[in-house]
PDB file of C-alpha atoms in Angstrom:
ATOM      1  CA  UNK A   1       7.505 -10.391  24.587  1.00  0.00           C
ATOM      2  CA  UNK A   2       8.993 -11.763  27.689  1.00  0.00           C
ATOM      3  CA  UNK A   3      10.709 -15.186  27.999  1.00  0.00           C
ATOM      4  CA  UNK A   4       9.277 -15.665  31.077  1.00  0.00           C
ATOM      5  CA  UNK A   5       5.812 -14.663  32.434  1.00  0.00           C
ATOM      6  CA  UNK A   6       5.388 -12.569  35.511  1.00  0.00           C
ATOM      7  CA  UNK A   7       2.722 -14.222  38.040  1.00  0.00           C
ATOM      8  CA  UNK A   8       0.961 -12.307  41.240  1.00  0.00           C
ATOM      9  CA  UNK A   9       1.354 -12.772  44.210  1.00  0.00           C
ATOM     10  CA  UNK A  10      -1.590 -15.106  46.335  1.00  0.00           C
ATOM     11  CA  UNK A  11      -3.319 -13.914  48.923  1.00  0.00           C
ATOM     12  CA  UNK A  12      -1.477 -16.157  51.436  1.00  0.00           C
ATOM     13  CA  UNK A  13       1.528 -14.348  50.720  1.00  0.00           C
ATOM     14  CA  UNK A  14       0.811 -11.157  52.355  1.00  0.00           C
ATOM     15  CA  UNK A  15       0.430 -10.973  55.676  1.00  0.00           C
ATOM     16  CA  UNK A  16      -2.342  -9.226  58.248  1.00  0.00           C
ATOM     17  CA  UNK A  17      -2.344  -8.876  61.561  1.00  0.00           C
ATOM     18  CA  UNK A  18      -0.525  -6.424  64.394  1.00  0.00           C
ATOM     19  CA  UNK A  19       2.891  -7.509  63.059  1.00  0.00           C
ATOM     20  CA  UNK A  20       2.130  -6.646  59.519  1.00  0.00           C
ATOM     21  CA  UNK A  21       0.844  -3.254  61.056  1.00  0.00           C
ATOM     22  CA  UNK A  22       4.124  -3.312  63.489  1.00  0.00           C
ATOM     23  CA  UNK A  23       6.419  -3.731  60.152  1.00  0.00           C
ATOM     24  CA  UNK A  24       4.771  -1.480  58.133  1.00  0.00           C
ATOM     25  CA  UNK A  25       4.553   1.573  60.523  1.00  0.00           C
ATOM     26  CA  UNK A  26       8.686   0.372  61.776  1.00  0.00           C
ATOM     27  CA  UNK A  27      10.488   2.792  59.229  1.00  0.00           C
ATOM     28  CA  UNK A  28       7.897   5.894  59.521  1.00  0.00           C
ATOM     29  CA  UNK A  29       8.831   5.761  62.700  1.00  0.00           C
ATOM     30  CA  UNK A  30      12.518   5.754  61.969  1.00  0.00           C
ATOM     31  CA  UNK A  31      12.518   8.155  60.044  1.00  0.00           C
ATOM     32  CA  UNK A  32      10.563  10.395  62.471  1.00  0.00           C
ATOM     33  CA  UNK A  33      13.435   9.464  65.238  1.00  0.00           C
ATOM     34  CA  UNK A  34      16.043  10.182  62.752  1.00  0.00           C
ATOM     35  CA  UNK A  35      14.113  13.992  62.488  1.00  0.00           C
ATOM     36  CA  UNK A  36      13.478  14.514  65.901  1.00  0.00           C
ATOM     37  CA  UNK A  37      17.083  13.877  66.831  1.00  0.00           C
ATOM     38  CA  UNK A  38      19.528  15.722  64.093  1.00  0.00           C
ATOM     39  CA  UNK A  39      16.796  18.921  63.810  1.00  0.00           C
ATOM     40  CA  UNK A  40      14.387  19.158  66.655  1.00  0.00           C
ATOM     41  CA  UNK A  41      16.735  18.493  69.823  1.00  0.00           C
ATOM     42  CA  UNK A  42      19.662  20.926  68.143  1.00  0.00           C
ATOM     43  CA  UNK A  43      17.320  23.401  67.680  1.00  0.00           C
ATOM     44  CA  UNK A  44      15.288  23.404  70.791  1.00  0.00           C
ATOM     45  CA  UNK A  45      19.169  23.509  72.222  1.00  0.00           C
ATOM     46  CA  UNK A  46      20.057  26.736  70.759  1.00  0.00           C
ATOM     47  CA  UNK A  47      16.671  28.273  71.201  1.00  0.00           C
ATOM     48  CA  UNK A  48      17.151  27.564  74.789  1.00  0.00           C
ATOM     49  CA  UNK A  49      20.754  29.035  74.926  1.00  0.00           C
ATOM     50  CA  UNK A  50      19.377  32.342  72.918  1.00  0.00           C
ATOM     51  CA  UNK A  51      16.538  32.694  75.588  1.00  0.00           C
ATOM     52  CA  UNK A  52      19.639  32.544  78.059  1.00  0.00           C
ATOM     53  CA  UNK A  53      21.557  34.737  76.648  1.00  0.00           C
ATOM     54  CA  UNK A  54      18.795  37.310  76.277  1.00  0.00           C
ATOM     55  CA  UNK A  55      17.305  37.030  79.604  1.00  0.00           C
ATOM     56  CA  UNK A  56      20.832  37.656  80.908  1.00  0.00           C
ATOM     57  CA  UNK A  57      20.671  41.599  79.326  1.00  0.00           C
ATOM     58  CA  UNK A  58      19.494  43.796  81.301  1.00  0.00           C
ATOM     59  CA  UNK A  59      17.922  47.047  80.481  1.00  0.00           C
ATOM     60  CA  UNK A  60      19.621  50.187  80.071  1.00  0.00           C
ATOM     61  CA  UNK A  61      22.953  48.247  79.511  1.00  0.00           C
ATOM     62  CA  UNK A  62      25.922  49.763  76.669  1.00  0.00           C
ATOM     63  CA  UNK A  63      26.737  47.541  74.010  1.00  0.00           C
ATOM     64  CA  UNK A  64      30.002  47.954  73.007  1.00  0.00           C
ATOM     65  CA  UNK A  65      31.418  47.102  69.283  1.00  0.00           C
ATOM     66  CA  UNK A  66      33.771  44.780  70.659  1.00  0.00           C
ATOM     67  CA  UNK A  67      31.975  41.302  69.483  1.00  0.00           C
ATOM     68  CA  UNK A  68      30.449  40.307  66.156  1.00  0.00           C
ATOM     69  CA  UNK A  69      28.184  37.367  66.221  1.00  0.00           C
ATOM     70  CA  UNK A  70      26.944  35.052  63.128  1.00  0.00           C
ATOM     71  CA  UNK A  71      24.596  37.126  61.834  1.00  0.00           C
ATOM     72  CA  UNK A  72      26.535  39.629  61.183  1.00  0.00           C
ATOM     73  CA  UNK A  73      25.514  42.325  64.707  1.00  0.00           C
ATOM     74  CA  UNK A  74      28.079  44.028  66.663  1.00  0.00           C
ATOM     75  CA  UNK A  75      27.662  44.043  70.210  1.00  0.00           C
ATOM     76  CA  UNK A  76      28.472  42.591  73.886  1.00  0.00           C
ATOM     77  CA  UNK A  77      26.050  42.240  76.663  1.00  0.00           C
TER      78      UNK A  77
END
């Protein structure tokens, strides 16, 4: 069917050992600093500027209608 044959690979060529292991765990990790760094920091940024802003109310305070934010709510501490 095929004009040439396919052979497999001998157990010589694939390697063992900790840099085997090293290689084969280098792009999980990666990928995992790739995620960490373009979702995780961004959002632990924004969370941390929400808390800011929300700690910065104080109770009692009038809201006016002066400010609309992303989602859509009116209001200005």
């Amino acid at each position: 069917m095929f004009s040439t044959p396919a052979f497999a690979q001998t157990a010589n060529a694939v390697a063992t050992g900790p840099t085997s292991l090293l290689m084969n765990l280098l792009p999980m990790v990666a990928v995992l600093g790739v995620f960490y760094f373009l979702l995780i920091r961004p959002q632990q940024a924004r969370q941390k500027a929400h808390m800011a802003l929300i700690n910065g109310l104080k109770r009692g305070v009038q809201l006016s209608l002066r400010q609309m934010s992303s989602s859509k709510l009116f209001g200005t501490p």
